[in-house]
Amino acid sequence: MTKKLGGRDFALFWAVETLSVFGSSFSVIAVPLMVLHATGSVTQMGLLTGALGVATLVSGFFAGVVADRFDRMRLLIICNVAQAVLFGVVPVVWLFASPIWLLYVVVPLTGAFAMLFRVTYVTVVPRLVDADQLTRANGRLSASFAATQVIGPILAGVVSGRFGASVAIAVDAATFVLASIGLLFVRLRSQPAVEDHSAPAKLSFWAEFSGGARFLWRHPVLRSMLVLLTILIFFWQGLVDVVIFYLKHDLGQPDRTVGYVMAVAAGGTVAGALVVARVRKVIGFGVTWIGSTMLAGLSVAAIALTRSVPGVAVFATLAFACTAVGGICSMSLRQEITPSALLGRVTSAWWTIHFSLGPIGAAVVTASAERFGVALVIGIAGLAYLVISAIGFLTPIRQPHPERLVVDAA
């Protein structure tokens, strides 16, 4: 008989963060549209995405140390409040003017707080459910988050088209406020016995960050995945902007259609998140991760071969589904094998290294799409996925149960 997933606190956490992610789906659509409407340039979209990536990279260096030093639930609330304030500024200013420079300030700052939130979020989930429920919990969270994005982008497109993109961003700010209030009522389980004896308060930030990086490097599966995913993010970071540009520029579609397509694609994330735990249990970690990456590559490449809106929607959906499967497997494995006291730093090190090529990739991919054409750039990105997944078969990633490996955390 399947054990019940978590209790009241997990359910409340799940609900309020689903609401917050629903709001975030508005800004994911609205911010690129604001830039595109004001400048008409996909390169500007890429530069803003790159600026977001830089902020994510820099904040990631500190996020794990902060998450391991301070009260984690309080940090989550602070991050939500900060993003509410920052996003709330945009629609107020847009009542009087449309300064694009403001987005270059707000978006990176919200990205920094979002990174701190994501790192802390990963450390909190293991204190809401049992260890053997982590893949299921991450799957359920990801599925509900993605489900909100099925309707979120549709509404974002409708709201942006009728009232302006700044109003859509105001919706995001409001959901952050509500999520902050809800988190006040979530209680975490007691902290597990500390397995890491590095006395973080007495070490420099660099020493603490490098402690997480050393743990990743000593684990053969995490090390291999980190290298491959760091290369992959170069191609992935700008792909959403490129797909939006493809729909708007090449296919001549309105904002509402962009919302519909991204909503359908989010349905793929829901599907992937709901099946990942069962798939991993049946065929093992290695085949699940490598296979999902390979299928994602095929789906991305297929987008380059279609000029129909339904075709883009179908292949984007498949790519999102496979990416969800791989991402949930990766995060769950890190949670399963990392000592609790080190989990913030390991997560921070992972995402900082993983996203290191993202800002460059976002700028290069979007600029290349504008210069050489979307189809060529998307096709190259799909090929990169396939090559990376093929390399994965030659590494320890192929193991069915890497969580059973014993690696010294010292």
CSV table of C-alpha atoms in Angstrom, one decimal:
chain,number,residue,atom,x,y,z
A,1,MET,CA,0.0,0.0,0.0
A,2,THR,CA,1.4,3.4,-1.0
A,3,LYS,CA,2.2,5.6,2.0
A,4,LYS,CA,0.4,9.0,2.2
A,5,LEU,CA,2.5,11.8,0.9
A,6,GLY,CA,3.3,14.2,3.7
A,7,GLY,CA,0.7,15.8,5.9
A,8,ARG,CA,-0.9,19.2,6.6
A,9,ASP,CA,2.3,21.2,6.3
A,10,PHE,CA,3.3,19.6,3.0
A,11,ALA,CA,-0.2,20.2,1.6
A,12,LEU,CA,-0.2,23.9,2.7
A,13,PHE,CA,3.3,24.4,1.3
A,14,TRP,CA,2.2,22.7,-1.9
A,15,ALA,CA,-0.8,24.9,-2.2
A,16,VAL,CA,0.8,28.3,-1.5
A,17,GLU,CA,3.8,27.7,-3.8
A,18,THR,CA,1.5,26.5,-6.6
A,19,LEU,CA,-0.3,29.8,-6.3
A,20,SER,CA,3.0,31.7,-6.5
A,21,VAL,CA,4.2,29.7,-9.5
A,22,PHE,CA,0.8,30.5,-11.2
A,23,GLY,CA,1.6,34.1,-10.8
A,24,SER,CA,5.1,33.7,-12.0
A,25,SER,CA,3.8,32.2,-15.3
A,26,PHE,CA,2.4,35.7,-16.0
A,27,SER,CA,5.7,37.4,-15.8
A,28,VAL,CA,7.4,34.7,-17.9
A,29,ILE,CA,5.1,35.7,-20.7
A,30,ALA,CA,4.7,39.4,-19.9
A,31,VAL,CA,8.3,40.5,-19.6
A,32,PRO,CA,9.4,39.2,-23.0
A,33,LEU,CA,6.3,40.8,-24.5
A,34,MET,CA,7.0,44.1,-22.9
A,35,VAL,CA,10.5,44.1,-24.3
A,36,LEU,CA,9.3,43.0,-27.7
A,37,HIS,CA,6.6,45.6,-27.9
A,38,ALA,CA,9.0,48.4,-26.8
A,39,THR,CA,12.0,47.4,-29.0
A,40,GLY,CA,10.9,44.8,-31.5
A,41,SER,CA,14.2,43.0,-31.0
A,42,VAL,CA,14.7,39.4,-29.9
A,43,THR,CA,18.3,40.4,-29.2
A,44,GLN,CA,17.0,42.7,-26.4
A,45,MET,CA,15.0,39.8,-25.1
A,46,GLY,CA,18.1,37.7,-25.0
A,47,LEU,CA,20.2,40.4,-23.3
A,48,LEU,CA,17.5,40.7,-20.6
A,49,THR,CA,17.5,36.9,-20.2
A,50,GLY,CA,21.3,37.0,-20.1
A,51,ALA,CA,21.2,39.7,-17.3
A,52,LEU,CA,18.8,37.5,-15.4
A,53,GLY,CA,21.2,34.6,-15.8
A,54,VAL,CA,24.1,36.7,-14.5
A,55,ALA,CA,22.1,37.7,-11.4
A,56,THR,CA,21.2,34.0,-10.9
A,57,LEU,CA,24.8,33.0,-11.2
A,58,VAL,CA,26.1,35.6,-8.8
A,59,SER,CA,23.4,35.0,-6.2
A,60,GLY,CA,23.8,31.3,-6.5
A,61,PHE,CA,27.3,31.6,-5.0
A,62,PHE,CA,25.9,32.9,-1.8
A,63,ALA,CA,22.4,31.3,-1.7
A,64,GLY,CA,23.5,27.9,-0.4
A,65,VAL,CA,25.6,29.4,2.4
A,66,VAL,CA,22.7,31.6,3.5
A,67,ALA,CA,20.2,28.7,3.3
A,68,ASP,CA,22.4,26.6,5.5
A,69,ARG,CA,23.1,29.4,8.0
A,70,PHE,CA,19.6,30.9,8.6
A,71,ASP,CA,16.0,29.8,9.3
A,72,ARG,CA,14.9,28.3,6.0
A,73,MET,CA,11.2,29.0,6.2
A,74,ARG,CA,11.9,32.7,7.1
A,75,LEU,CA,14.1,32.9,4.1
A,76,LEU,CA,11.4,31.6,1.8
A,77,ILE,CA,9.0,34.3,3.1
A,78,ILE,CA,11.6,37.1,2.7
A,79,CYS,CA,12.2,36.0,-0.9
A,80,ASN,CA,8.5,36.1,-1.7
A,81,VAL,CA,8.0,39.5,-0.2
A,82,ALA,CA,11.0,40.9,-2.0
A,83,GLN,CA,9.8,39.7,-5.4
A,84,ALA,CA,6.3,41.1,-4.6
A,85,VAL,CA,7.7,44.5,-4.0
A,86,LEU,CA,10.0,44.5,-7.1
A,87,PHE,CA,7.4,43.2,-9.5
A,88,GLY,CA,4.9,45.6,-8.0
A,89,VAL,CA,7.0,48.6,-8.9
A,90,VAL,CA,6.7,47.8,-12.7
A,91,PRO,CA,3.0,48.3,-13.3
A,92,VAL,CA,3.0,51.5,-11.1
A,93,VAL,CA,5.9,53.0,-13.2
A,94,TRP,CA,4.2,51.8,-16.4
A,95,LEU,CA,1.2,54.0,-15.6
A,96,PHE,CA,3.4,57.0,-16.5
A,97,ALA,CA,6.2,55.8,-18.8
A,98,SER,CA,7.7,52.6,-20.3
A,99,PRO,CA,11.4,52.6,-19.3
A,100,ILE,CA,13.0,49.4,-20.5
A,101,TRP,CA,16.0,50.1,-18.2
A,102,LEU,CA,13.7,49.4,-15.2
A,103,LEU,CA,13.3,45.8,-16.4
A,104,TYR,CA,17.0,45.5,-16.5
A,105,VAL,CA,17.0,46.4,-12.8
A,106,VAL,CA,13.9,44.6,-11.6
A,107,VAL,CA,14.3,41.3,-13.5
A,108,PRO,CA,17.9,40.5,-12.3
A,109,LEU,CA,17.0,41.5,-8.7
A,110,THR,CA,14.0,39.2,-8.7
A,111,GLY,CA,16.2,36.6,-10.3
A,112,ALA,CA,18.6,36.8,-7.4
A,113,PHE,CA,15.8,36.4,-4.8
A,114,ALA,CA,14.3,33.6,-6.9
A,115,MET,CA,17.6,31.8,-6.8
A,116,LEU,CA,17.8,32.1,-3.0
A,117,PHE,CA,14.2,30.8,-2.9
A,118,ARG,CA,14.9,27.8,-5.2
A,119,VAL,CA,18.0,26.8,-3.2
A,120,THR,CA,16.1,27.1,0.1
A,121,TYR,CA,13.1,25.3,-1.4
A,122,VAL,CA,15.1,22.3,-2.2
A,123,THR,CA,16.4,22.1,1.4
A,124,VAL,CA,12.9,22.4,2.8
A,125,VAL,CA,11.1,19.5,0.9
A,126,PRO,CA,13.1,16.8,2.7
A,127,ARG,CA,11.8,18.2,6.0
A,128,LEU,CA,8.2,17.9,4.8
A,129,VAL,CA,8.1,14.3,3.5
A,130,ASP,CA,9.9,11.0,4.2
A,131,ALA,CA,13.1,10.3,2.3
A,132,ASP,CA,11.6,7.5,0.2
A,133,GLN,CA,8.8,9.9,-0.9
A,134,LEU,CA,11.1,12.6,-2.4
A,135,THR,CA,10.7,11.7,-6.0
A,136,ARG,CA,6.9,11.5,-5.6
A,137,ALA,CA,6.8,14.8,-3.7
A,138,ASN,CA,9.0,16.5,-6.3
A,139,GLY,CA,6.9,15.0,-9.1
A,140,ARG,CA,3.6,16.2,-7.4
A,141,LEU,CA,5.0,19.7,-6.8
A,142,SER,CA,6.3,20.0,-10.3
A,143,ALA,CA,3.1,18.7,-11.8
A,144,SER,CA,0.9,21.1,-9.9
A,145,PHE,CA,3.3,24.0,-10.7
A,146,ALA,CA,3.2,23.1,-14.4
A,147,ALA,CA,-0.6,22.7,-14.3
A,148,THR,CA,-1.0,26.3,-13.2
A,149,GLN,CA,1.1,27.3,-16.2
A,150,VAL,CA,-1.4,25.6,-18.5
A,151,ILE,CA,-3.9,28.3,-17.7
A,152,GLY,CA,-1.5,30.9,-16.5
A,153,PRO,CA,0.1,31.7,-19.9
A,154,ILE,CA,-3.3,31.7,-21.6
A,155,LEU,CA,-4.5,34.3,-19.1
A,156,ALA,CA,-1.2,36.1,-19.3
A,157,GLY,CA,-1.6,36.4,-23.1
A,158,VAL,CA,-5.2,37.5,-22.8
A,159,VAL,CA,-4.5,40.0,-20.0
A,160,SER,CA,-1.4,41.3,-21.8
A,161,GLY,CA,-3.3,41.7,-25.1
A,162,ARG,CA,-6.3,43.5,-23.5
A,163,PHE,CA,-4.9,45.4,-20.6
A,164,GLY,CA,-1.1,45.5,-21.2
A,165,ALA,CA,1.7,43.3,-20.1
A,166,SER,CA,2.3,45.5,-17.0
A,167,VAL,CA,-1.0,44.4,-15.6
A,168,ALA,CA,0.0,40.8,-16.0
A,169,ILE,CA,3.1,41.5,-13.9
A,170,ALA,CA,0.9,43.0,-11.2
A,171,VAL,CA,-0.9,39.7,-10.9
A,172,ASP,CA,2.5,38.0,-10.3
A,173,ALA,CA,3.2,40.5,-7.5
A,174,ALA,CA,-0.1,39.8,-5.8
A,175,THR,CA,0.4,36.1,-5.8
A,176,PHE,CA,3.8,36.5,-4.1
A,177,VAL,CA,2.0,38.4,-1.3
A,178,LEU,CA,-0.5,35.7,-0.8
A,179,ALA,CA,2.2,33.0,-0.8
A,180,SER,CA,4.1,34.8,1.8
A,181,ILE,CA,1.1,34.9,4.1
A,182,GLY,CA,0.5,31.2,3.6
A,183,LEU,CA,4.1,30.2,4.4
A,184,LEU,CA,3.7,31.8,7.8
A,185,PHE,CA,1.5,28.7,8.8
A,186,VAL,CA,3.9,26.0,7.5
A,187,ARG,CA,5.9,24.1,10.1
A,188,LEU,CA,9.0,22.0,9.2
A,189,ARG,CA,9.9,18.7,10.8
A,190,SER,CA,12.8,18.9,13.2
A,191,GLN,CA,16.3,19.1,11.7
A,192,PRO,CA,18.0,15.8,11.2
A,193,ALA,CA,21.1,15.1,13.1
A,194,VAL,CA,23.9,17.2,11.6
A,195,GLU,CA,26.2,15.0,9.4
A,196,ASP,CA,28.4,17.8,8.3
A,197,HIS,CA,30.9,19.1,10.8
A,198,SER,CA,32.4,21.9,8.9
A,199,ALA,CA,31.2,24.6,11.4
A,200,PRO,CA,29.9,26.9,8.6
A,201,ALA,CA,29.8,30.1,10.8
A,202,LYS,CA,33.6,30.0,11.1
A,203,LEU,CA,34.3,29.5,7.4
A,204,SER,CA,34.5,32.0,4.6
A,205,PHE,CA,31.8,32.1,2.0
A,206,TRP,CA,34.2,30.6,-0.5
A,207,ALA,CA,35.2,27.7,1.8
A,208,GLU,CA,31.5,26.9,2.4
A,209,PHE,CA,30.6,27.1,-1.3
A,210,SER,CA,33.6,25.0,-2.3
A,211,GLY,CA,32.5,22.4,0.3
A,212,GLY,CA,29.3,21.9,-1.7
A,213,ALA,CA,31.2,21.8,-5.0
A,214,ARG,CA,33.7,19.2,-3.5
A,215,PHE,CA,30.8,17.0,-2.5
A,216,LEU,CA,29.4,17.1,-6.1
A,217,TRP,CA,32.8,16.4,-7.6
A,218,ARG,CA,33.4,13.4,-5.4
A,219,HIS,CA,30.2,11.7,-6.5
A,220,PRO,CA,30.7,10.1,-9.9
A,221,VAL,CA,27.1,10.4,-11.1
A,222,LEU,CA,26.6,14.0,-9.9
A,223,ARG,CA,29.9,15.0,-11.3
A,224,SER,CA,29.1,13.6,-14.8
A,225,MET,CA,25.6,15.1,-14.8
A,226,LEU,CA,26.9,18.5,-13.7
A,227,VAL,CA,29.4,18.7,-16.6
A,228,LEU,CA,26.8,17.6,-19.2
A,229,LEU,CA,24.0,19.8,-17.9
A,230,THR,CA,26.3,22.8,-17.7
A,231,ILE,CA,27.0,22.4,-21.4
A,232,LEU,CA,23.3,21.8,-22.1
A,233,ILE,CA,22.1,25.0,-20.4
A,234,PHE,CA,24.1,27.0,-23.0
A,235,PHE,CA,21.5,25.9,-25.6
A,236,TRP,CA,18.5,25.8,-23.4
A,237,GLN,CA,18.6,29.2,-21.7
A,238,GLY,CA,17.5,31.2,-24.7
A,239,LEU,CA,15.2,28.6,-26.3
A,240,VAL,CA,11.9,29.9,-24.8
A,241,ASP,CA,12.7,33.4,-26.1
A,242,VAL,CA,13.5,32.0,-29.5
A,243,VAL,CA,10.3,30.0,-29.6
A,244,ILE,CA,8.3,33.1,-28.6
A,245,PHE,CA,10.1,35.1,-31.3
A,246,TYR,CA,9.4,32.3,-33.9
A,247,LEU,CA,5.7,32.4,-33.1
A,248,LYS,CA,5.6,36.2,-33.2
A,249,HIS,CA,8.0,37.0,-36.0
A,250,ASP,CA,8.2,34.0,-38.4
A,251,LEU,CA,4.6,32.8,-37.9
A,252,GLY,CA,3.0,36.2,-37.3
A,253,GLN,CA,1.0,35.1,-34.3
A,254,PRO,CA,-0.6,37.5,-31.7
A,255,ASP,CA,0.2,37.5,-28.0
A,256,ARG,CA,-2.8,35.3,-27.2
A,257,THR,CA,-1.5,32.5,-29.4
A,258,VAL,CA,1.9,32.7,-27.7
A,259,GLY,CA,0.1,32.2,-24.4
A,260,TYR,CA,-1.9,29.2,-25.8
A,261,VAL,CA,1.3,27.5,-27.1
A,262,MET,CA,3.2,28.0,-23.9
A,263,ALA,CA,0.2,26.7,-21.9
A,264,VAL,CA,0.0,23.6,-24.0
A,265,ALA,CA,3.8,23.1,-23.5
A,266,ALA,CA,3.4,23.4,-19.7
A,267,GLY,CA,1.0,20.5,-20.0
A,268,GLY,CA,4.0,18.4,-21.0
A,269,THR,CA,5.7,19.3,-17.8
A,270,VAL,CA,2.6,18.1,-15.9
A,271,ALA,CA,2.7,14.8,-17.7
A,272,GLY,CA,6.4,14.3,-17.1
A,273,ALA,CA,6.2,15.2,-13.5
A,274,LEU,CA,3.3,12.7,-12.8
A,275,VAL,CA,5.0,9.7,-14.4
A,276,VAL,CA,8.7,10.3,-13.3
A,277,ALA,CA,8.5,8.4,-10.0
A,278,ARG,CA,7.0,5.3,-11.6
A,279,VAL,CA,9.3,5.4,-14.6
A,280,ARG,CA,12.4,5.7,-12.4
A,281,LYS,CA,11.2,2.9,-10.2
A,282,VAL,CA,10.6,0.6,-13.2
A,283,ILE,CA,13.6,1.3,-15.5
A,284,GLY,CA,16.1,2.9,-13.0
A,285,PHE,CA,17.7,6.3,-12.8
A,286,GLY,CA,20.2,6.1,-15.6
A,287,VAL,CA,17.9,5.0,-18.4
A,288,THR,CA,15.3,7.5,-17.2
A,289,TRP,CA,17.6,10.5,-17.2
A,290,ILE,CA,19.5,9.7,-20.4
A,291,GLY,CA,16.4,8.6,-22.3
A,292,SER,CA,14.5,11.7,-21.3
A,293,THR,CA,17.4,13.9,-22.4
A,294,MET,CA,17.6,12.2,-25.8
A,295,LEU,CA,13.8,12.5,-26.4
A,296,ALA,CA,13.9,16.1,-25.4
A,297,GLY,CA,16.6,16.7,-28.1
A,298,LEU,CA,14.6,15.0,-30.8
A,299,SER,CA,11.5,17.1,-29.8
A,300,VAL,CA,13.5,20.4,-29.9
A,301,ALA,CA,15.0,19.5,-33.3
A,302,ALA,CA,11.5,18.7,-34.6
A,303,ILE,CA,10.4,22.3,-33.8
A,304,ALA,CA,12.9,23.5,-36.5
A,305,LEU,CA,11.1,21.3,-39.1
A,306,THR,CA,7.6,22.7,-38.6
A,307,ARG,CA,6.0,26.0,-39.6
A,308,SER,CA,2.6,25.3,-38.1
A,309,VAL,CA,1.5,26.6,-34.7
A,310,PRO,CA,0.1,23.1,-33.7
A,311,GLY,CA,3.4,21.5,-34.6
A,312,VAL,CA,5.3,23.9,-32.5
A,313,ALA,CA,2.9,23.3,-29.6
A,314,VAL,CA,3.2,19.5,-29.9
A,315,PHE,CA,7.0,19.3,-30.0
A,316,ALA,CA,7.4,21.9,-27.3
A,317,THR,CA,5.1,19.9,-25.1
A,318,LEU,CA,7.2,16.8,-25.7
A,319,ALA,CA,10.4,18.7,-25.0
A,320,PHE,CA,9.0,20.1,-21.7
A,321,ALA,CA,7.7,16.7,-20.6
A,322,CYS,CA,11.1,15.0,-21.1
A,323,THR,CA,12.9,18.0,-19.5
A,324,ALA,CA,10.7,17.6,-16.4
A,325,VAL,CA,11.5,13.9,-16.1
A,326,GLY,CA,15.2,14.6,-16.2
A,327,GLY,CA,15.1,17.6,-13.9
A,328,ILE,CA,13.0,15.9,-11.2
A,329,CYS,CA,15.3,12.8,-11.3
A,330,SER,CA,18.4,15.0,-10.9
A,331,MET,CA,17.0,17.1,-8.0
A,332,SER,CA,15.6,14.1,-6.2
A,333,LEU,CA,19.0,12.3,-6.4
A,334,ARG,CA,20.8,15.3,-4.8
A,335,GLN,CA,18.2,15.4,-2.0
A,336,GLU,CA,18.5,11.7,-1.4
A,337,ILE,CA,22.3,11.5,-1.1
A,338,THR,CA,23.3,14.9,0.4
A,339,PRO,CA,23.5,15.4,4.2
A,340,SER,CA,20.9,17.9,5.3
A,341,ALA,CA,23.4,20.4,6.8
A,342,LEU,CA,25.2,20.5,3.4
A,343,LEU,CA,22.2,20.4,1.1
A,344,GLY,CA,22.0,24.2,0.7
A,345,ARG,CA,25.6,24.5,-0.3
A,346,VAL,CA,25.4,21.5,-2.6
A,347,THR,CA,22.3,22.9,-4.3
A,348,SER,CA,23.9,26.3,-4.6
A,349,ALA,CA,27.1,24.9,-6.0
A,350,TRP,CA,25.1,22.8,-8.5
A,351,TRP,CA,23.0,25.7,-9.8
A,352,THR,CA,25.8,28.2,-9.9
A,353,ILE,CA,28.0,25.9,-11.9
A,354,HIS,CA,25.1,24.6,-14.0
A,355,PHE,CA,23.9,28.1,-15.0
A,356,SER,CA,27.5,29.5,-15.6
A,357,LEU,CA,27.1,29.3,-19.4
A,358,GLY,CA,23.5,30.3,-19.4
A,359,PRO,CA,23.8,34.1,-19.7
A,360,ILE,CA,26.3,33.7,-22.6
A,361,GLY,CA,24.1,31.0,-24.2
A,362,ALA,CA,21.0,33.2,-24.0
A,363,ALA,CA,22.7,36.1,-25.7
A,364,VAL,CA,24.3,33.9,-28.4
A,365,VAL,CA,21.3,31.8,-29.1
A,366,THR,CA,18.9,34.7,-29.5
A,367,ALA,CA,21.3,36.8,-31.5
A,368,SER,CA,22.0,33.9,-33.7
A,369,ALA,CA,18.3,33.2,-34.3
A,370,GLU,CA,17.8,36.8,-35.4
A,371,ARG,CA,20.8,36.7,-37.7
A,372,PHE,CA,20.8,33.2,-39.1
A,373,GLY,CA,17.2,32.1,-38.6
A,374,VAL,CA,15.3,30.3,-35.9
A,375,ALA,CA,15.1,27.0,-37.6
A,376,LEU,CA,18.9,26.6,-37.8
A,377,VAL,CA,19.5,27.6,-34.2
A,378,ILE,CA,16.8,25.3,-32.8
A,379,GLY,CA,18.1,22.5,-34.9
A,380,ILE,CA,21.6,22.9,-33.5
A,381,ALA,CA,20.2,23.0,-30.0
A,382,GLY,CA,18.3,19.7,-30.6
A,383,LEU,CA,21.5,18.1,-31.9
A,384,ALA,CA,23.4,19.2,-28.8
A,385,TYR,CA,20.8,17.4,-26.7
A,386,LEU,CA,21.3,14.2,-28.6
A,387,VAL,CA,25.1,14.4,-28.3
A,388,ILE,CA,25.0,15.1,-24.6
A,389,SER,CA,22.6,12.2,-24.0
A,390,ALA,CA,24.8,9.8,-26.0
A,391,ILE,CA,27.8,10.8,-23.9
A,392,GLY,CA,25.7,10.1,-20.8
A,393,PHE,CA,25.7,6.4,-21.7
A,394,LEU,CA,29.5,6.4,-21.4
A,395,THR,CA,29.4,7.8,-17.8
A,396,PRO,CA,28.4,6.5,-14.4
A,397,ILE,CA,25.0,8.2,-15.0
A,398,ARG,CA,23.8,5.0,-16.7
A,399,GLN,CA,23.6,3.2,-13.3
A,400,PRO,CA,20.0,2.3,-12.2
A,401,HIS,CA,20.5,3.1,-8.5
A,402,PRO,CA,23.2,5.8,-8.0
A,403,GLU,CA,21.5,6.7,-4.7
A,404,ARG,CA,23.0,3.6,-3.2
A,405,LEU,CA,26.6,4.6,-3.8
A,406,VAL,CA,28.4,5.4,-0.7
A,407,VAL,CA,30.5,8.6,-1.1
A,408,ASP,CA,32.4,10.3,1.8
A,409,ALA,CA,30.8,13.7,2.5
A,410,ALA,CA,33.9,15.1,4.2
